[in-house]
Short mmCIF file of N, CA and C in Angstrom, two decimals:
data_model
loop_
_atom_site.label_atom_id
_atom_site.label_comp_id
_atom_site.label_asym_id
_atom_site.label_seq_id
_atom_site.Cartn_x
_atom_site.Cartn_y
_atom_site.Cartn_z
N UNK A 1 181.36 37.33 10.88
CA UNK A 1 180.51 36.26 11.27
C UNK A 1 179.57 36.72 12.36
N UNK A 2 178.20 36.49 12.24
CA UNK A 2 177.28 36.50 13.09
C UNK A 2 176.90 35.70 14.16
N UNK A 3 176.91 35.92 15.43
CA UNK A 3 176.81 34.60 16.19
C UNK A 3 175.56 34.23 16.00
N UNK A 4 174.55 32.97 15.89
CA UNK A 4 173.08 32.58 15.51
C UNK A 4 172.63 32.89 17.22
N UNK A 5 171.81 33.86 16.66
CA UNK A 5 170.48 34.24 17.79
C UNK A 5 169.77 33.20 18.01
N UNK A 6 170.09 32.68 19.80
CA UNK A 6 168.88 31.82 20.11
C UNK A 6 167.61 31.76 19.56
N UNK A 7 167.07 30.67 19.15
CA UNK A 7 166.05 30.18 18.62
C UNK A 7 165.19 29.38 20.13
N UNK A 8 163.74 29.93 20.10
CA UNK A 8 162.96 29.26 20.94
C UNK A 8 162.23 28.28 19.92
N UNK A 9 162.60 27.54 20.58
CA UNK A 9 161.70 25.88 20.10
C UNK A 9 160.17 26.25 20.71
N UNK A 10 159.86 26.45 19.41
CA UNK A 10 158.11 26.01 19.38
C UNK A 10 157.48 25.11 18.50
N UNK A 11 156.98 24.68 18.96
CA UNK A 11 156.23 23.11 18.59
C UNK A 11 155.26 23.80 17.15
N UNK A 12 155.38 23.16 16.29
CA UNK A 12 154.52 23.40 15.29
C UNK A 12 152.86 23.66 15.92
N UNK A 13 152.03 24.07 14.76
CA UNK A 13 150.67 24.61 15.86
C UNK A 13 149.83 23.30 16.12
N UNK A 14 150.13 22.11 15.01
CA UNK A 14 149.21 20.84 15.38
C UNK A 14 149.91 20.37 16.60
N UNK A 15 150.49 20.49 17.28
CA UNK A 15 151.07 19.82 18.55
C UNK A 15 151.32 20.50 19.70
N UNK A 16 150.79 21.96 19.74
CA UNK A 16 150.31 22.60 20.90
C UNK A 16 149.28 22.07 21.74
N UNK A 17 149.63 22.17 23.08
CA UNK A 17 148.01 21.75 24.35
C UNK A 17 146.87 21.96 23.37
N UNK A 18 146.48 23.35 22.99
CA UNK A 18 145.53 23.48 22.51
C UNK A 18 145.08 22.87 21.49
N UNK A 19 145.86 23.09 20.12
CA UNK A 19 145.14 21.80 19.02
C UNK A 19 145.59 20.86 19.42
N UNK A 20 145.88 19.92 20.19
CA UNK A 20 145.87 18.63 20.50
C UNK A 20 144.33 18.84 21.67
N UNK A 21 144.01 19.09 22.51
CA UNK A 21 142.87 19.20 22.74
C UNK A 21 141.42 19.52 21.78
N UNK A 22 141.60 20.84 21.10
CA UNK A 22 140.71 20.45 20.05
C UNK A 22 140.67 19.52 19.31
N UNK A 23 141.57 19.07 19.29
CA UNK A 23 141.54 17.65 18.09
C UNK A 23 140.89 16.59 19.05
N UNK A 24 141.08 16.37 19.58
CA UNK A 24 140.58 15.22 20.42
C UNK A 24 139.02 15.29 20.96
N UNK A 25 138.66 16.90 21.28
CA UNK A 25 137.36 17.15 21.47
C UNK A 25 136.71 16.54 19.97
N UNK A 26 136.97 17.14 18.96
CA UNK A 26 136.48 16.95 17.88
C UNK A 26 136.48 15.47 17.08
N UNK A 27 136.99 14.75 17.39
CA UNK A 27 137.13 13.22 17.59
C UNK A 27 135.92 12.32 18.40
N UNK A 28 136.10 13.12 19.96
CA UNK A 28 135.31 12.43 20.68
C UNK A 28 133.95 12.99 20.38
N UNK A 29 133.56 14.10 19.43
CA UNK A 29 132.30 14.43 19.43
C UNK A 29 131.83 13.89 17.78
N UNK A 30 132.94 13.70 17.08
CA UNK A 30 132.52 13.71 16.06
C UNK A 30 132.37 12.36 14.78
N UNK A 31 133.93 11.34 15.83
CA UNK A 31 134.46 10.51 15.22
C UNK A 31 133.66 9.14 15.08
N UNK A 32 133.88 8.28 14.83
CA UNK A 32 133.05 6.86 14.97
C UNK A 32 133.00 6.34 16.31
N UNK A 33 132.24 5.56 16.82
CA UNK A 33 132.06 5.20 18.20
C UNK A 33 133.40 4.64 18.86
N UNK A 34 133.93 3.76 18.13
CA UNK A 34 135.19 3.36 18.94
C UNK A 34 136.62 4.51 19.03
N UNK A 35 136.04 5.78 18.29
CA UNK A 35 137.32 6.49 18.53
C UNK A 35 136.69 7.03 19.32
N UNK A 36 135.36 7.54 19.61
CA UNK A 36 135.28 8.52 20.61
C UNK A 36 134.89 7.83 21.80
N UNK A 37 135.45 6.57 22.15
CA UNK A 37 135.26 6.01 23.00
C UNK A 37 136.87 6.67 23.78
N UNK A 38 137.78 6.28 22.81
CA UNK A 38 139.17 6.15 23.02
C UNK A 38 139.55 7.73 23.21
N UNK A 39 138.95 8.81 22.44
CA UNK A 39 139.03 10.69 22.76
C UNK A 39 138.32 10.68 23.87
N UNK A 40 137.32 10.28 24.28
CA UNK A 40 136.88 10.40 25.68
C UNK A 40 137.86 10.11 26.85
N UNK A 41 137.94 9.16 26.64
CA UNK A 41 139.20 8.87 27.91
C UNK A 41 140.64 9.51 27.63
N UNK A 42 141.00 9.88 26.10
CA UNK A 42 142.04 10.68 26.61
C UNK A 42 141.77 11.97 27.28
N UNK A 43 140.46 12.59 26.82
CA UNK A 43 139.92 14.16 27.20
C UNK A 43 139.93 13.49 28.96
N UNK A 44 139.74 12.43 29.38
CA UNK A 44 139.52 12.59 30.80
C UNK A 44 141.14 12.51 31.30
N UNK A 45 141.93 12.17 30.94
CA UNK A 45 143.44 12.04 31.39
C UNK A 45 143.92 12.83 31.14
N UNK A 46 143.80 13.76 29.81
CA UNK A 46 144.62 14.87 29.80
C UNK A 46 143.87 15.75 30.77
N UNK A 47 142.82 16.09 31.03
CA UNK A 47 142.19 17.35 32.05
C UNK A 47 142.22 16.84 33.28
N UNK A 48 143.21 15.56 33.42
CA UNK A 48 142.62 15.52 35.01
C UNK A 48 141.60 14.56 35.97
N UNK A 49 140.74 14.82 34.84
CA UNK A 49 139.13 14.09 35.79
C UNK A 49 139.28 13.05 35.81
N UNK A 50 140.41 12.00 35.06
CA UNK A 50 140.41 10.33 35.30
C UNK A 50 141.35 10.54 36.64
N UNK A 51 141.83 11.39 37.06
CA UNK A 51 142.97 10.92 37.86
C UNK A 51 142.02 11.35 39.30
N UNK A 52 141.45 12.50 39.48
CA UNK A 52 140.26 13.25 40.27
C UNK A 52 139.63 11.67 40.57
N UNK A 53 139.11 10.90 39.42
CA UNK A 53 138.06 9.90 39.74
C UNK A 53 138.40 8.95 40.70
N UNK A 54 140.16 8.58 40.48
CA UNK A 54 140.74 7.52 40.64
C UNK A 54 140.74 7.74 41.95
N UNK A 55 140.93 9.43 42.41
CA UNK A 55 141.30 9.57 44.35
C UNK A 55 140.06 9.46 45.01
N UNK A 56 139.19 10.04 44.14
CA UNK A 56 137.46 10.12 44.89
C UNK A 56 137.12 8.24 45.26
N UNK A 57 137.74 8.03 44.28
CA UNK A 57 137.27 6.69 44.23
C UNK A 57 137.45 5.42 45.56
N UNK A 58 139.67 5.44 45.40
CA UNK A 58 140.12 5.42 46.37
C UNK A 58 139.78 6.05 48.10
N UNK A 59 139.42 7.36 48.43
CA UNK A 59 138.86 7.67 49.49
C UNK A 59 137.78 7.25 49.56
N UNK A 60 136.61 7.21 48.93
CA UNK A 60 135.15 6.56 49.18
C UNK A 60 135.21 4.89 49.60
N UNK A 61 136.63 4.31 49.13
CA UNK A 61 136.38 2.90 49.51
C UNK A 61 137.37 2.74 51.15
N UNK A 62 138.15 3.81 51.10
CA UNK A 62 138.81 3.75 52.29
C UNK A 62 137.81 3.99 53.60
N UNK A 63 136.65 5.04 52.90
CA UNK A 63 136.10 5.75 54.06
C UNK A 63 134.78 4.42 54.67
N UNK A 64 134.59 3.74 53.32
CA UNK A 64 133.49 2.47 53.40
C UNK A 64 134.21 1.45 54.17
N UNK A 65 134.87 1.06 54.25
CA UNK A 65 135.88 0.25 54.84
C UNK A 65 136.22 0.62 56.05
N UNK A 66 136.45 2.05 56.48
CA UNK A 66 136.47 2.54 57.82
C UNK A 66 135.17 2.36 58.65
N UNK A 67 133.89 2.52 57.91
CA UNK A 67 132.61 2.60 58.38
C UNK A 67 132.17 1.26 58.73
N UNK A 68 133.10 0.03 57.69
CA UNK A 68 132.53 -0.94 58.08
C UNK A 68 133.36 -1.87 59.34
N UNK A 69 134.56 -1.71 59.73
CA UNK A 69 134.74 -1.55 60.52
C UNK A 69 134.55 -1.49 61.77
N UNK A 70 133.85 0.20 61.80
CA UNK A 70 133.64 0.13 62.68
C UNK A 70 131.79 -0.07 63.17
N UNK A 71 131.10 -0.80 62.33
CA UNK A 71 130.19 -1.12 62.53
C UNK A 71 130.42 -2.83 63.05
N UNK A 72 131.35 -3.44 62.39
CA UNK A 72 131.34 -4.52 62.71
C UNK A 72 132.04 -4.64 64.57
N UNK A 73 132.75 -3.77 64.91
CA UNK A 73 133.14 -3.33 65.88
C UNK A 73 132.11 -3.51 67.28
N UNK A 74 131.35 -2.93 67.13
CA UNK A 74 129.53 -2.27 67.36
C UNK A 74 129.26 -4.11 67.74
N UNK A 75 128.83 -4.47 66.46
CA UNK A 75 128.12 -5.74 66.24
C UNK A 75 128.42 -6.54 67.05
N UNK A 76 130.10 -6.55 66.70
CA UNK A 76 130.76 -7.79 67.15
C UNK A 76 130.67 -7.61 68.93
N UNK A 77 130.77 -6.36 69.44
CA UNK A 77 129.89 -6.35 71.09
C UNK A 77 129.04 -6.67 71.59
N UNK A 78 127.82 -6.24 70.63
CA UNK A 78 126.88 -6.33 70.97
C UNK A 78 126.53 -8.08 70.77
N UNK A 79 127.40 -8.15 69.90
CA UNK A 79 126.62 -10.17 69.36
C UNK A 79 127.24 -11.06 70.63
N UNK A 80 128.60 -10.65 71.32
CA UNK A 80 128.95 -11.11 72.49
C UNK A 80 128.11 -11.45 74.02
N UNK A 81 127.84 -9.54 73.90
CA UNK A 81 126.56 -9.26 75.02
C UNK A 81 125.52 -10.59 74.57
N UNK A 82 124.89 -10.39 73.71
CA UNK A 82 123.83 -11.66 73.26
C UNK A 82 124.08 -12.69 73.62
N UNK A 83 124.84 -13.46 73.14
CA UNK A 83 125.56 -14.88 73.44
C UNK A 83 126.03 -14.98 74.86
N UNK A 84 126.31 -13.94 75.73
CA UNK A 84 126.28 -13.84 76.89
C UNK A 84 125.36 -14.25 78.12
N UNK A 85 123.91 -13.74 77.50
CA UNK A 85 122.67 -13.56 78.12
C UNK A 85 122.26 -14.86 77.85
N UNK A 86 122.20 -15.43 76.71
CA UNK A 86 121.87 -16.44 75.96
C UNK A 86 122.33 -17.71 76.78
N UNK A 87 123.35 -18.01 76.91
CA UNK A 87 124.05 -19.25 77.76
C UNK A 87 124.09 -18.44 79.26
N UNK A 88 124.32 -17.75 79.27
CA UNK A 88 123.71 -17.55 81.14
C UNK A 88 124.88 -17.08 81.83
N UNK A 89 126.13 -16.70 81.04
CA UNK A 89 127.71 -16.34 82.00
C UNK A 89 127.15 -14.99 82.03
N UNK A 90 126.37 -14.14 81.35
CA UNK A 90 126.07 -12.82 81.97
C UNK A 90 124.67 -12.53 82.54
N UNK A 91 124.83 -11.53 83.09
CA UNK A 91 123.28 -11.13 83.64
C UNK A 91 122.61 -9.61 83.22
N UNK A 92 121.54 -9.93 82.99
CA UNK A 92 120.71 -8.74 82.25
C UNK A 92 121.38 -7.25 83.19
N UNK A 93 121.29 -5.86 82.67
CA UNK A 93 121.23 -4.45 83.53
C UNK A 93 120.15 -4.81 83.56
N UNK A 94 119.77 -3.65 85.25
CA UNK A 94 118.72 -3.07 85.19
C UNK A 94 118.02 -2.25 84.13
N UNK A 95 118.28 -1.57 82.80
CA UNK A 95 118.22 -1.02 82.08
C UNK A 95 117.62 -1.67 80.63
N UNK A 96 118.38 -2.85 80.96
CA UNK A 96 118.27 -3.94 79.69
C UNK A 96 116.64 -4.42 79.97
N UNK A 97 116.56 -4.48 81.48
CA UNK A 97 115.51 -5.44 82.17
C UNK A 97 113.96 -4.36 81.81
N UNK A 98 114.00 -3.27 81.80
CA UNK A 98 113.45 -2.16 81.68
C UNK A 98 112.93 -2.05 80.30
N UNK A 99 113.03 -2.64 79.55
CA UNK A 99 112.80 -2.42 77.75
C UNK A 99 111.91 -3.90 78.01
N UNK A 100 111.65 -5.15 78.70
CA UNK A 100 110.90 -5.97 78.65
C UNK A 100 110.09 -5.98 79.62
N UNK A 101 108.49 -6.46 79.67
CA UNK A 101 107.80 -6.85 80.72
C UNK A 101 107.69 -8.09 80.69
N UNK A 102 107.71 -9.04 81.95
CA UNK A 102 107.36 -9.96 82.24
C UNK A 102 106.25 -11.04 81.70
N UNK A 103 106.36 -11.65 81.48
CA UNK A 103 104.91 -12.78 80.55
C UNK A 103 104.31 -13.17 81.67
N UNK A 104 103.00 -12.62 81.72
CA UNK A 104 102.16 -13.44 82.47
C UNK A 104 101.24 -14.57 81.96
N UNK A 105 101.22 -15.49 82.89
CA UNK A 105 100.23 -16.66 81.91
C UNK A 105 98.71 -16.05 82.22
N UNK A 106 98.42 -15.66 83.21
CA UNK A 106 96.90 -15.14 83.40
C UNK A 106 96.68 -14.54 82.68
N UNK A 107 97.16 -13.85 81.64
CA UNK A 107 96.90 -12.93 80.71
C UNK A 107 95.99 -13.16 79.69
N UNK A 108 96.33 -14.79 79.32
CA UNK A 108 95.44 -14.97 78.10
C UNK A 108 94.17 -15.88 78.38
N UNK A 109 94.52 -16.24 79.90
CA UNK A 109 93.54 -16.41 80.66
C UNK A 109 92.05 -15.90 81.22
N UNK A 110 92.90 -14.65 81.13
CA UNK A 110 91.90 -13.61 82.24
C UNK A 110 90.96 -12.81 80.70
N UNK A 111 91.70 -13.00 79.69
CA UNK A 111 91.19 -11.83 78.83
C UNK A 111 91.35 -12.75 77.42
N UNK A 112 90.32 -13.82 77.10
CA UNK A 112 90.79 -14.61 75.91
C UNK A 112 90.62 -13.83 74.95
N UNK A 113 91.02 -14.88 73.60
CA UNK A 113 91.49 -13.59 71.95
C UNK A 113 90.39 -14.07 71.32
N UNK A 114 89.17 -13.01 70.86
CA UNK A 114 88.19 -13.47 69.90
C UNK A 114 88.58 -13.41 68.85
N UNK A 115 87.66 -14.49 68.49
CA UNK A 115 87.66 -14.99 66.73
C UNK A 115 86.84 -14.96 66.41
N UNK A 116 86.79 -14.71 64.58
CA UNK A 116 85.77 -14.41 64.24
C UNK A 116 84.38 -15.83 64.22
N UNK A 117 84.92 -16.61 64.37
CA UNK A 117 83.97 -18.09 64.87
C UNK A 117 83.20 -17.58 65.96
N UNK A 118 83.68 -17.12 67.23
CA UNK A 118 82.65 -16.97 68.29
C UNK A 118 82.24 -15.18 68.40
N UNK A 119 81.08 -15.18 68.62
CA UNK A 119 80.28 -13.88 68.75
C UNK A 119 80.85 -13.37 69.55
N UNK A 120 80.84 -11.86 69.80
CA UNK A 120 81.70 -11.15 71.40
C UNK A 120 80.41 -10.89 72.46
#
């Protein structure tokens, strides 16, 4: 009696990575619209790129969400400062005071605005 020599299990050749990928390329390039709707998205799950999409995707909304954040952060100071100045519990910087000049009334007095009604 012979003892039976291990046998490696190999998958017939239609059910290797490879012809199962060609097959599916050739589907999604070749087949009717609703299959190569359906070979498209498997070609993106088996290689990867649906799952790639899913993290890019995930980080871009984490990172938008961080940004907004901290913009509203920003805002929400600055809209305080405002409402501050506004009702009168705070008082302008010198700095703040520096970005405006004063309204003079002689101004439009001293130097009226022609129109085209009166000659210069």
């Amino acid at each position: 009696m012979h003892a039976a020599a291990p046998q490696t299990l190999k998958p017939p050749v239609p059910y290797t990575d490879a012809a199962i990928k060609a097959g599916i390329a050739h589907e999604a390039a070749n087949g009717p619209s609703h299959v190569r709707i359906k070979a498209l998205g498997m070609m993106a799950r088996i290689t990867g790129l649906f799952e790639q999409g899913k993290q890019l995707g995930k980080q871009l909304a984490h990172e938008v969400a961080q940004a907004k954040d901290q913009t509203t952060e920003k805002l929400s100071g600055v809209a305080a400062r405002v409402a501050g100045l506004m009702n009168g519990t705070l008082q302008p910087t010198a700095e703040e005071l520096a970005h405006f000049e004063p309204d003079n009334p002689l101004d439009d007095e001293d130097h009226p605005r022609e129109t085209d009604d009166e000659p210069p």
